[in-house]
């Protein structure tokens, strides 16, 4: 990687802790949101988790994030009307797409970094409370009956 050697045992522990944390965030989404919103959150979280934490992730695997980034881009434009947030999603997508052209053969760190940024955005949108607790990514999503 960046010249830092980390044992496989430590990497396994980091991956396991990240998996448990991702599962916990998915559980929060399920408790707060409808089944539709929670299912969308599970996909987005799963795709976002796999990119930086799966040891077998290669360049083409990052296409799994395209629909998830698309959800956030649509939310930024249609739900929030937030151009800077929309441009951030576009920048993440373009950065992943053109990683080789930007950094050349030493680009192995850039896609995982962008995936971590996206994962942080996803986690924050799930965990930060809002006045209306329906899934914000789905226009017109009603509040979960259990949350009322």
Short mmCIF file of C-alpha atoms in Angstrom, two decimals:
data_model
loop_
_atom_site.label_atom_id
_atom_site.label_comp_id
_atom_site.label_asym_id
_atom_site.label_seq_id
_atom_site.Cartn_x
_atom_site.Cartn_y
_atom_site.Cartn_z
CA UNK A 1 0.00 0.00 0.00
CA UNK A 2 1.52 3.23 1.22
CA UNK A 3 4.63 1.54 2.54
CA UNK A 4 2.87 0.58 5.76
CA UNK A 5 2.97 -3.10 6.61
CA UNK A 6 0.04 -4.40 8.66
CA UNK A 7 -0.31 -8.03 9.65
CA UNK A 8 -3.16 -10.10 8.20
CA UNK A 9 -4.46 -10.70 11.73
CA UNK A 10 -4.85 -6.98 12.38
CA UNK A 11 -6.50 -6.47 8.99
CA UNK A 12 -8.91 -9.30 9.79
CA UNK A 13 -9.85 -7.64 13.09
CA UNK A 14 -10.33 -4.25 11.37
CA UNK A 15 -12.54 -5.85 8.69
CA UNK A 16 -14.58 -7.72 11.32
CA UNK A 17 -15.09 -4.57 13.41
CA UNK A 18 -16.10 -2.61 10.31
CA UNK A 19 -18.57 -5.39 9.39
CA UNK A 20 -20.14 -5.32 12.86
CA UNK A 21 -20.34 -1.51 12.78
CA UNK A 22 -21.94 -1.63 9.32
CA UNK A 23 -24.47 -4.18 10.55
CA UNK A 24 -25.26 -1.96 13.54
CA UNK A 25 -25.89 1.03 11.26
CA UNK A 26 -28.15 -1.14 9.07
CA UNK A 27 -30.05 -2.14 12.19
CA UNK A 28 -30.53 1.54 13.08
CA UNK A 29 -31.89 2.17 9.57
CA UNK A 30 -34.30 -0.75 9.97
CA UNK A 31 -35.54 0.57 13.31
CA UNK A 32 -36.05 4.12 11.99
CA UNK A 33 -37.18 3.55 8.41
CA UNK A 34 -39.76 1.55 6.51
CA UNK A 35 -38.86 -1.81 5.03
CA UNK A 36 -38.21 -0.15 1.66
CA UNK A 37 -35.86 2.45 3.16
CA UNK A 38 -34.09 -0.17 5.27
CA UNK A 39 -33.63 -2.46 2.25
CA UNK A 40 -32.12 0.42 0.29
CA UNK A 41 -29.86 1.23 3.25
CA UNK A 42 -28.72 -2.40 3.46
CA UNK A 43 -27.70 -2.39 -0.20
CA UNK A 44 -25.97 0.99 0.01
CA UNK A 45 -24.16 0.07 3.24
CA UNK A 46 -23.17 -3.36 1.93
CA UNK A 47 -21.75 -1.99 -1.31
CA UNK A 48 -20.00 0.86 0.48
CA UNK A 49 -18.53 -1.53 3.10
CA UNK A 50 -17.24 -4.06 0.56
CA UNK A 51 -15.15 -1.66 -1.49
CA UNK A 52 -12.59 -0.60 1.15
CA UNK A 53 -12.76 -3.72 3.35
CA UNK A 54 -12.87 -6.66 0.92
CA UNK A 55 -9.28 -7.83 0.32
CA UNK A 56 -10.19 -9.06 -3.19
CA UNK A 57 -11.65 -5.77 -4.45
CA UNK A 58 -10.28 -4.78 -7.85
CA UNK A 59 -10.99 -1.81 -10.09
CA UNK A 60 -14.07 -3.20 -11.89
CA UNK A 61 -15.64 -4.16 -8.54
CA UNK A 62 -16.21 -0.49 -7.78
CA UNK A 63 -19.08 -0.53 -10.28
CA UNK A 64 -21.12 -2.04 -7.41
CA UNK A 65 -21.13 1.45 -5.92
CA UNK A 66 -22.60 3.09 -9.03
CA UNK A 67 -26.28 2.51 -8.12
CA UNK A 68 -25.62 3.57 -4.51
CA UNK A 69 -23.92 6.77 -5.63
CA UNK A 70 -26.80 7.26 -8.07
CA UNK A 71 -29.27 7.11 -5.17
CA UNK A 72 -27.34 9.83 -3.36
CA UNK A 73 -26.99 11.93 -6.50
CA UNK A 74 -30.75 11.73 -7.13
CA UNK A 75 -31.40 12.57 -3.48
CA UNK A 76 -29.02 15.55 -3.65
CA UNK A 77 -30.70 16.94 -6.77
CA UNK A 78 -34.36 15.96 -6.36
CA UNK A 79 -34.74 15.64 -2.59
CA UNK A 80 -32.36 18.24 -1.18
CA UNK A 81 -31.79 20.57 -4.10
CA UNK A 82 -28.20 20.74 -2.86
CA UNK A 83 -25.79 21.37 -5.75
CA UNK A 84 -22.55 21.06 -3.70
CA UNK A 85 -23.67 17.67 -2.32
CA UNK A 86 -24.63 16.56 -5.84
CA UNK A 87 -21.23 17.65 -7.16
CA UNK A 88 -19.53 15.69 -4.37
CA UNK A 89 -21.34 12.54 -5.55
CA UNK A 90 -20.31 13.26 -9.15
CA UNK A 91 -16.70 13.83 -8.02
CA UNK A 92 -16.67 10.50 -6.15
CA UNK A 93 -18.03 8.68 -9.20
CA UNK A 94 -15.64 10.38 -11.62
CA UNK A 95 -12.69 9.91 -9.25
CA UNK A 96 -13.37 6.17 -9.11
CA UNK A 97 -13.88 5.98 -12.86
CA UNK A 98 -10.75 7.90 -13.81
CA UNK A 99 -8.48 6.84 -10.95
CA UNK A 100 -5.91 5.33 -13.33
CA UNK A 101 -5.89 8.40 -15.57
CA UNK A 102 -5.47 10.71 -12.57
CA UNK A 103 -2.82 8.80 -10.60
CA UNK A 104 -1.41 6.20 -13.01
CA UNK A 105 -0.14 2.86 -11.75
CA UNK A 106 0.16 4.08 -8.16
CA UNK A 107 -3.59 4.77 -7.89
CA UNK A 108 -4.32 1.76 -5.63
CA UNK A 109 -5.20 3.97 -2.63
CA UNK A 110 -7.52 6.47 -4.33
CA UNK A 111 -10.62 4.34 -4.96
CA UNK A 112 -10.66 2.91 -1.41
CA UNK A 113 -10.30 6.46 -0.05
CA UNK A 114 -13.27 7.65 -2.11
CA UNK A 115 -15.24 4.58 -1.00
CA UNK A 116 -14.49 5.43 2.64
CA UNK A 117 -15.66 9.02 2.08
CA UNK A 118 -18.87 7.71 0.54
CA UNK A 119 -19.34 5.20 3.38
CA UNK A 120 -18.92 8.02 5.92
CA UNK A 121 -21.58 10.07 4.11
CA UNK A 122 -23.94 7.09 4.10
CA UNK A 123 -23.41 6.37 7.81
CA UNK A 124 -23.90 10.02 8.77
CA UNK A 125 -27.17 10.27 6.83
CA UNK A 126 -28.46 7.22 8.70
CA UNK A 127 -27.22 8.09 12.20
CA UNK A 128 -27.77 11.85 12.36
CA UNK A 129 -31.32 12.39 13.63
CA UNK A 130 -33.71 14.55 11.66
CA UNK A 131 -37.13 15.93 12.50
CA UNK A 132 -38.80 13.48 10.08
CA UNK A 133 -37.26 10.06 10.46
CA UNK A 134 -38.35 8.41 7.19
CA UNK A 135 -35.66 7.37 4.74
CA UNK A 136 -34.42 10.68 3.32
CA UNK A 137 -33.19 9.01 0.14
CA UNK A 138 -36.74 8.17 -0.97
CA UNK A 139 -38.95 11.11 -1.90
CA UNK A 140 -42.21 10.98 0.03
CA UNK A 141 -41.01 8.20 2.37
CA UNK A 142 -43.27 8.08 5.38
CA UNK A 143 -42.02 7.77 8.92
CA UNK A 144 -41.59 4.17 10.07
CA UNK A 145 -44.61 3.04 12.14
CA UNK A 146 -42.39 1.83 14.99
CA UNK A 147 -40.65 5.22 15.15
CA UNK A 148 -43.91 7.14 15.58
#
